[in-house]
Amino acid sequence: MLSTGGIDEFTVAAVAEHAGVSVGAIYRRFTGKEKLLQAVKEQLMAQLETTVAEALGSARPELADLIGAFTRAMADTFSHHTRTFPELLSGQRAEGVERGLQALATIQQLLTEAAKPHLDDIRRPDPELALRVATRTIISSCVHRAATCQSWPDDLSWPEWADETAEIALSYLTSPAE
Protein backbone atom coordinates (compact mmCIF):
# COMPACT_ATOMS: atom_id res chain seq x y z
CA MET A 1 0.00 0.00 0.00
CA LEU A 2 2.81 2.42 0.80
CA SER A 3 4.55 1.60 -2.47
CA THR A 4 1.52 2.26 -4.62
CA GLY A 5 -0.54 4.87 -2.79
CA GLY A 6 1.79 6.54 -0.36
CA ILE A 7 1.15 7.45 3.23
CA ASP A 8 -2.16 9.22 2.50
CA GLU A 9 -3.71 6.08 1.06
CA PHE A 10 -2.18 3.85 3.73
CA THR A 11 -5.20 3.47 5.95
CA VAL A 12 -6.23 0.53 8.08
CA ALA A 13 -9.30 0.09 5.87
CA ALA A 14 -7.24 0.16 2.66
CA VAL A 15 -4.67 -2.30 4.05
CA ALA A 16 -7.47 -4.63 5.19
CA GLU A 17 -9.11 -4.51 1.77
CA HIS A 18 -5.81 -5.08 -0.01
CA ALA A 19 -4.98 -8.01 2.28
CA GLY A 20 -8.46 -9.49 1.97
CA VAL A 21 -9.16 -9.37 5.69
CA SER A 22 -11.58 -7.42 7.84
CA VAL A 23 -10.70 -4.10 9.44
CA GLY A 24 -11.31 -5.80 12.80
CA ALA A 25 -8.65 -8.38 12.00
CA ILE A 26 -6.12 -5.59 11.51
CA TYR A 27 -7.19 -3.86 14.75
CA ARG A 28 -6.88 -7.11 16.68
CA ARG A 29 -3.19 -7.13 15.85
CA PHE A 30 -2.42 -3.40 15.63
CA THR A 31 -3.93 -0.55 17.65
CA GLY A 32 -3.95 1.76 14.65
CA LYS A 33 -2.15 3.09 11.61
CA GLU A 34 0.96 4.16 13.57
CA LYS A 35 1.51 0.66 14.99
CA LEU A 36 0.96 -0.85 11.56
CA LEU A 37 3.56 1.54 10.08
CA GLN A 38 5.91 0.64 12.92
CA ALA A 39 5.53 -3.06 12.05
CA VAL A 40 6.25 -2.34 8.37
CA LYS A 41 9.35 -0.38 9.31
CA GLU A 42 10.52 -3.13 11.67
CA GLN A 43 10.15 -5.69 8.89
CA LEU A 44 12.11 -3.54 6.43
CA MET A 45 14.89 -2.79 8.93
CA ALA A 46 15.21 -6.49 9.81
CA GLN A 47 15.30 -7.31 6.09
CA LEU A 48 18.07 -4.74 5.56
CA GLU A 49 20.14 -6.19 8.41
CA THR A 50 19.66 -9.75 7.14
CA THR A 51 20.42 -8.87 3.52
CA VAL A 52 23.64 -7.07 4.46
CA ALA A 53 24.76 -9.88 6.80
CA GLU A 54 24.11 -12.53 4.14
CA ALA A 55 25.86 -10.52 1.42
CA LEU A 56 28.95 -9.97 3.54
CA GLY A 57 28.94 -13.59 4.64
CA SER A 58 28.98 -14.83 1.07
CA ALA A 59 31.40 -12.24 -0.34
CA ARG A 60 34.99 -13.11 -1.08
CA PRO A 61 37.12 -11.81 1.78
CA GLU A 62 38.76 -9.01 -0.19
CA LEU A 63 38.15 -5.35 0.63
CA ALA A 64 36.77 -4.55 -2.83
CA ASP A 65 34.40 -7.52 -2.70
CA LEU A 66 33.19 -6.63 0.79
CA ILE A 67 32.53 -2.99 -0.14
CA GLY A 68 30.77 -4.11 -3.33
CA ALA A 69 28.66 -6.73 -1.52
CA PHE A 70 27.66 -4.21 1.14
CA THR A 71 26.68 -1.57 -1.39
CA ARG A 72 24.77 -4.04 -3.58
CA ALA A 73 22.91 -5.38 -0.53
CA MET A 74 21.88 -1.85 0.39
CA ALA A 75 20.79 -1.17 -3.17
CA ASP A 76 18.91 -4.45 -3.42
CA THR A 77 16.92 -3.79 -0.27
CA PHE A 78 16.11 -0.19 -1.11
CA SER A 79 15.33 -0.95 -4.77
CA HIS A 80 12.41 -3.14 -3.79
CA HIS A 81 10.93 -0.35 -1.70
CA THR A 82 11.68 2.89 -3.54
CA ARG A 83 8.38 4.46 -2.55
CA THR A 84 8.08 2.80 0.85
CA PHE A 85 11.35 4.05 2.36
CA PRO A 86 10.66 7.75 1.66
CA GLU A 87 7.21 7.38 3.21
CA LEU A 88 8.66 5.71 6.29
CA LEU A 89 11.51 8.21 6.58
CA SER A 90 9.29 11.28 6.62
CA GLY A 91 7.47 12.33 9.75
CA GLN A 92 8.75 9.53 11.97
CA ARG A 93 8.02 9.29 15.65
CA ALA A 94 10.88 8.89 18.13
CA GLU A 95 10.58 5.09 18.32
CA GLY A 96 10.69 4.85 14.52
CA VAL A 97 13.82 6.97 14.36
CA GLU A 98 15.42 4.86 17.08
CA ARG A 99 14.80 1.59 15.18
CA GLY A 100 16.16 3.07 11.98
CA LEU A 101 19.32 4.25 13.72
CA GLN A 102 19.71 0.82 15.33
CA ALA A 103 19.56 -0.86 11.92
CA LEU A 104 22.08 1.59 10.47
CA ALA A 105 24.46 0.99 13.39
CA THR A 106 24.07 -2.77 12.93
CA ILE A 107 24.89 -2.74 9.22
CA GLN A 108 27.80 -0.36 9.80
CA GLN A 109 29.17 -2.76 12.40
CA LEU A 110 28.72 -5.71 10.03
CA LEU A 111 30.89 -4.11 7.35
CA THR A 112 33.42 -2.81 9.86
CA GLU A 113 33.90 -6.29 11.33
CA ALA A 114 34.06 -7.97 7.92
CA ALA A 115 36.68 -5.50 6.67
CA LYS A 116 38.90 -5.48 9.80
CA PRO A 117 41.34 -8.03 8.35
CA HIS A 118 41.93 -5.57 5.48
CA LEU A 119 42.77 -2.44 7.46
CA ASP A 120 46.31 -2.61 6.01
CA ASP A 121 44.79 -2.18 2.53
CA ILE A 122 43.25 1.15 3.57
CA ARG A 123 45.72 3.92 2.78
CA ARG A 124 44.32 6.63 5.05
CA PRO A 125 46.00 7.92 8.25
CA ASP A 126 43.33 6.31 10.43
CA PRO A 127 42.04 3.21 8.57
CA GLU A 128 39.27 2.44 11.06
CA LEU A 129 37.94 5.98 10.87
CA ALA A 130 38.16 5.90 7.08
CA LEU A 131 36.20 2.65 6.97
CA ARG A 132 33.47 4.14 9.18
CA VAL A 133 33.35 7.26 7.00
CA ALA A 134 33.08 5.18 3.82
CA THR A 135 30.38 2.98 5.34
CA ARG A 136 28.33 5.94 6.52
CA THR A 137 28.76 7.62 3.15
CA ILE A 138 27.40 4.54 1.35
CA ILE A 139 24.48 4.32 3.78
CA SER A 140 23.72 8.03 3.57
CA SER A 141 23.88 8.02 -0.19
CA CYS A 142 21.50 5.08 -0.36
CA VAL A 143 19.00 6.64 2.05
CA HIS A 144 19.21 9.96 0.20
CA ARG A 145 18.71 8.26 -3.15
CA ALA A 146 15.67 6.36 -1.86
CA ALA A 147 14.19 9.53 -0.40
CA THR A 148 14.67 11.59 -3.56
CA CYS A 149 14.56 9.09 -6.44
CA GLN A 150 10.94 9.92 -7.30
CA SER A 151 11.51 13.68 -7.46
CA TRP A 152 15.19 13.83 -8.44
CA PRO A 153 16.06 10.82 -10.62
CA ASP A 154 19.68 10.16 -11.50
CA ASP A 155 19.01 7.87 -14.49
CA LEU A 156 20.88 4.96 -12.90
CA SER A 157 19.46 1.57 -12.04
CA TRP A 158 20.02 0.49 -8.45
CA PRO A 159 22.74 -2.01 -9.51
CA GLU A 160 24.49 0.74 -11.49
CA TRP A 161 24.24 3.07 -8.49
CA ALA A 162 25.71 0.33 -6.27
CA ASP A 163 28.68 -0.24 -8.60
CA GLU A 164 29.44 3.49 -8.91
CA THR A 165 29.09 4.09 -5.17
CA ALA A 166 31.26 1.10 -4.27
CA GLU A 167 33.93 2.35 -6.67
CA ILE A 168 33.88 5.80 -5.06
CA ALA A 169 34.16 4.32 -1.56
CA LEU A 170 36.95 1.96 -2.57
CA SER A 171 38.87 4.77 -4.28
CA TYR A 172 38.67 6.82 -1.09
CA LEU A 173 39.82 3.92 1.05
CA THR A 174 42.72 2.83 -1.16
CA SER A 175 44.06 6.22 -2.28
CA PRO A 176 46.78 7.71 -0.12
CA ALA A 177 45.79 10.77 1.87
CA GLU A 178 47.51 13.96 0.76
CSV table of C-alpha atoms in Angstrom, one decimal, residues 1-176:
chain,number,residue,atom,x,y,z
A,1,MET,CA,0.0,0.0,0.0
A,2,LEU,CA,2.8,2.4,0.8
A,3,SER,CA,4.6,1.6,-2.5
A,4,THR,CA,1.5,2.3,-4.6
A,5,GLY,CA,-0.5,4.9,-2.8
A,6,GLY,CA,1.8,6.5,-0.4
A,7,ILE,CA,1.1,7.5,3.2
A,8,ASP,CA,-2.2,9.2,2.5
A,9,GLU,CA,-3.7,6.1,1.1
A,10,PHE,CA,-2.2,3.9,3.7
A,11,THR,CA,-5.2,3.5,6.0
A,12,VAL,CA,-6.2,0.5,8.1
A,13,ALA,CA,-9.3,0.1,5.9
A,14,ALA,CA,-7.2,0.2,2.7
A,15,VAL,CA,-4.7,-2.3,4.1
A,16,ALA,CA,-7.5,-4.6,5.2
A,17,GLU,CA,-9.1,-4.5,1.8
A,18,HIS,CA,-5.8,-5.1,0.0
A,19,ALA,CA,-5.0,-8.0,2.3
A,20,GLY,CA,-8.5,-9.5,2.0
A,21,VAL,CA,-9.2,-9.4,5.7
A,22,SER,CA,-11.6,-7.4,7.8
A,23,VAL,CA,-10.7,-4.1,9.4
A,24,GLY,CA,-11.3,-5.8,12.8
A,25,ALA,CA,-8.6,-8.4,12.0
A,26,ILE,CA,-6.1,-5.6,11.5
A,27,TYR,CA,-7.2,-3.9,14.7
A,28,ARG,CA,-6.9,-7.1,16.7
A,29,ARG,CA,-3.2,-7.1,15.8
A,30,PHE,CA,-2.4,-3.4,15.6
A,31,THR,CA,-3.9,-0.5,17.6
A,32,GLY,CA,-3.9,1.8,14.7
A,33,LYS,CA,-2.1,3.1,11.6
A,34,GLU,CA,1.0,4.2,13.6
A,35,LYS,CA,1.5,0.7,15.0
A,36,LEU,CA,1.0,-0.8,11.6
A,37,LEU,CA,3.6,1.5,10.1
A,38,GLN,CA,5.9,0.6,12.9
A,39,ALA,CA,5.5,-3.1,12.0
A,40,VAL,CA,6.2,-2.3,8.4
A,41,LYS,CA,9.4,-0.4,9.3
A,42,GLU,CA,10.5,-3.1,11.7
A,43,GLN,CA,10.1,-5.7,8.9
A,44,LEU,CA,12.1,-3.5,6.4
A,45,MET,CA,14.9,-2.8,8.9
A,46,ALA,CA,15.2,-6.5,9.8
A,47,GLN,CA,15.3,-7.3,6.1
A,48,LEU,CA,18.1,-4.7,5.6
A,49,GLU,CA,20.1,-6.2,8.4
A,50,THR,CA,19.7,-9.7,7.1
A,51,THR,CA,20.4,-8.9,3.5
A,52,VAL,CA,23.6,-7.1,4.5
A,53,ALA,CA,24.8,-9.9,6.8
A,54,GLU,CA,24.1,-12.5,4.1
A,55,ALA,CA,25.9,-10.5,1.4
A,56,LEU,CA,28.9,-10.0,3.5
A,57,GLY,CA,28.9,-13.6,4.6
A,58,SER,CA,29.0,-14.8,1.1
A,59,ALA,CA,31.4,-12.2,-0.3
A,60,ARG,CA,35.0,-13.1,-1.1
A,61,PRO,CA,37.1,-11.8,1.8
A,62,GLU,CA,38.8,-9.0,-0.2
A,63,LEU,CA,38.2,-5.3,0.6
A,64,ALA,CA,36.8,-4.6,-2.8
A,65,ASP,CA,34.4,-7.5,-2.7
A,66,LEU,CA,33.2,-6.6,0.8
A,67,ILE,CA,32.5,-3.0,-0.1
A,68,GLY,CA,30.8,-4.1,-3.3
A,69,ALA,CA,28.7,-6.7,-1.5
A,70,PHE,CA,27.7,-4.2,1.1
A,71,THR,CA,26.7,-1.6,-1.4
A,72,ARG,CA,24.8,-4.0,-3.6
A,73,ALA,CA,22.9,-5.4,-0.5
A,74,MET,CA,21.9,-1.8,0.4
A,75,ALA,CA,20.8,-1.2,-3.2
A,76,ASP,CA,18.9,-4.4,-3.4
A,77,THR,CA,16.9,-3.8,-0.3
A,78,PHE,CA,16.1,-0.2,-1.1
A,79,SER,CA,15.3,-0.9,-4.8
A,80,HIS,CA,12.4,-3.1,-3.8
A,81,HIS,CA,10.9,-0.4,-1.7
A,82,THR,CA,11.7,2.9,-3.5
A,83,ARG,CA,8.4,4.5,-2.6
A,84,THR,CA,8.1,2.8,0.9
A,85,PHE,CA,11.3,4.1,2.4
A,86,PRO,CA,10.7,7.8,1.7
A,87,GLU,CA,7.2,7.4,3.2
A,88,LEU,CA,8.7,5.7,6.3
A,89,LEU,CA,11.5,8.2,6.6
A,90,SER,CA,9.3,11.3,6.6
A,91,GLY,CA,7.5,12.3,9.8
A,92,GLN,CA,8.8,9.5,12.0
A,93,ARG,CA,8.0,9.3,15.6
A,94,ALA,CA,10.9,8.9,18.1
A,95,GLU,CA,10.6,5.1,18.3
A,96,GLY,CA,10.7,4.8,14.5
A,97,VAL,CA,13.8,7.0,14.4
A,98,GLU,CA,15.4,4.9,17.1
A,99,ARG,CA,14.8,1.6,15.2
A,100,GLY,CA,16.2,3.1,12.0
A,101,LEU,CA,19.3,4.3,13.7
A,102,GLN,CA,19.7,0.8,15.3
A,103,ALA,CA,19.6,-0.9,11.9
A,104,LEU,CA,22.1,1.6,10.5
A,105,ALA,CA,24.5,1.0,13.4
A,106,THR,CA,24.1,-2.8,12.9
A,107,ILE,CA,24.9,-2.7,9.2
A,108,GLN,CA,27.8,-0.4,9.8
A,109,GLN,CA,29.2,-2.8,12.4
A,110,LEU,CA,28.7,-5.7,10.0
A,111,LEU,CA,30.9,-4.1,7.4
A,112,THR,CA,33.4,-2.8,9.9
A,113,GLU,CA,33.9,-6.3,11.3
A,114,ALA,CA,34.1,-8.0,7.9
A,115,ALA,CA,36.7,-5.5,6.7
A,116,LYS,CA,38.9,-5.5,9.8
A,117,PRO,CA,41.3,-8.0,8.3
A,118,HIS,CA,41.9,-5.6,5.5
A,119,LEU,CA,42.8,-2.4,7.5
A,120,ASP,CA,46.3,-2.6,6.0
A,121,ASP,CA,44.8,-2.2,2.5
A,122,ILE,CA,43.3,1.2,3.6
A,123,ARG,CA,45.7,3.9,2.8
A,124,ARG,CA,44.3,6.6,5.1
A,125,PRO,CA,46.0,7.9,8.2
A,126,ASP,CA,43.3,6.3,10.4
A,127,PRO,CA,42.0,3.2,8.6
A,128,GLU,CA,39.3,2.4,11.1
A,129,LEU,CA,37.9,6.0,10.9
A,130,ALA,CA,38.2,5.9,7.1
A,131,LEU,CA,36.2,2.7,7.0
A,132,ARG,CA,33.5,4.1,9.2
A,133,VAL,CA,33.3,7.3,7.0
A,134,ALA,CA,33.1,5.2,3.8
A,135,THR,CA,30.4,3.0,5.3
A,136,ARG,CA,28.3,5.9,6.5
A,137,THR,CA,28.8,7.6,3.1
A,138,ILE,CA,27.4,4.5,1.4
A,139,ILE,CA,24.5,4.3,3.8
A,140,SER,CA,23.7,8.0,3.6
A,141,SER,CA,23.9,8.0,-0.2
A,142,CYS,CA,21.5,5.1,-0.4
A,143,VAL,CA,19.0,6.6,2.0
A,144,HIS,CA,19.2,10.0,0.2
A,145,ARG,CA,18.7,8.3,-3.1
A,146,ALA,CA,15.7,6.4,-1.9
A,147,ALA,CA,14.2,9.5,-0.4
A,148,THR,CA,14.7,11.6,-3.6
A,149,CYS,CA,14.6,9.1,-6.4
A,150,GLN,CA,10.9,9.9,-7.3
A,151,SER,CA,11.5,13.7,-7.5
A,152,TRP,CA,15.2,13.8,-8.4
A,153,PRO,CA,16.1,10.8,-10.6
A,154,ASP,CA,19.7,10.2,-11.5
A,155,ASP,CA,19.0,7.9,-14.5
A,156,LEU,CA,20.9,5.0,-12.9
A,157,SER,CA,19.5,1.6,-12.0
A,158,TRP,CA,20.0,0.5,-8.5
A,159,PRO,CA,22.7,-2.0,-9.5
A,160,GLU,CA,24.5,0.7,-11.5
A,161,TRP,CA,24.2,3.1,-8.5
A,162,ALA,CA,25.7,0.3,-6.3
A,163,ASP,CA,28.7,-0.2,-8.6
A,164,GLU,CA,29.4,3.5,-8.9
A,165,THR,CA,29.1,4.1,-5.2
A,166,ALA,CA,31.3,1.1,-4.3
A,167,GLU,CA,33.9,2.3,-6.7
A,168,ILE,CA,33.9,5.8,-5.1
A,169,ALA,CA,34.2,4.3,-1.6
A,170,LEU,CA,36.9,2.0,-2.6
A,171,SER,CA,38.9,4.8,-4.3
A,172,TYR,CA,38.7,6.8,-1.1
A,173,LEU,CA,39.8,3.9,1.0
A,174,THR,CA,42.7,2.8,-1.2
A,175,SER,CA,44.1,6.2,-2.3
A,176,PRO,CA,46.8,7.7,-0.1
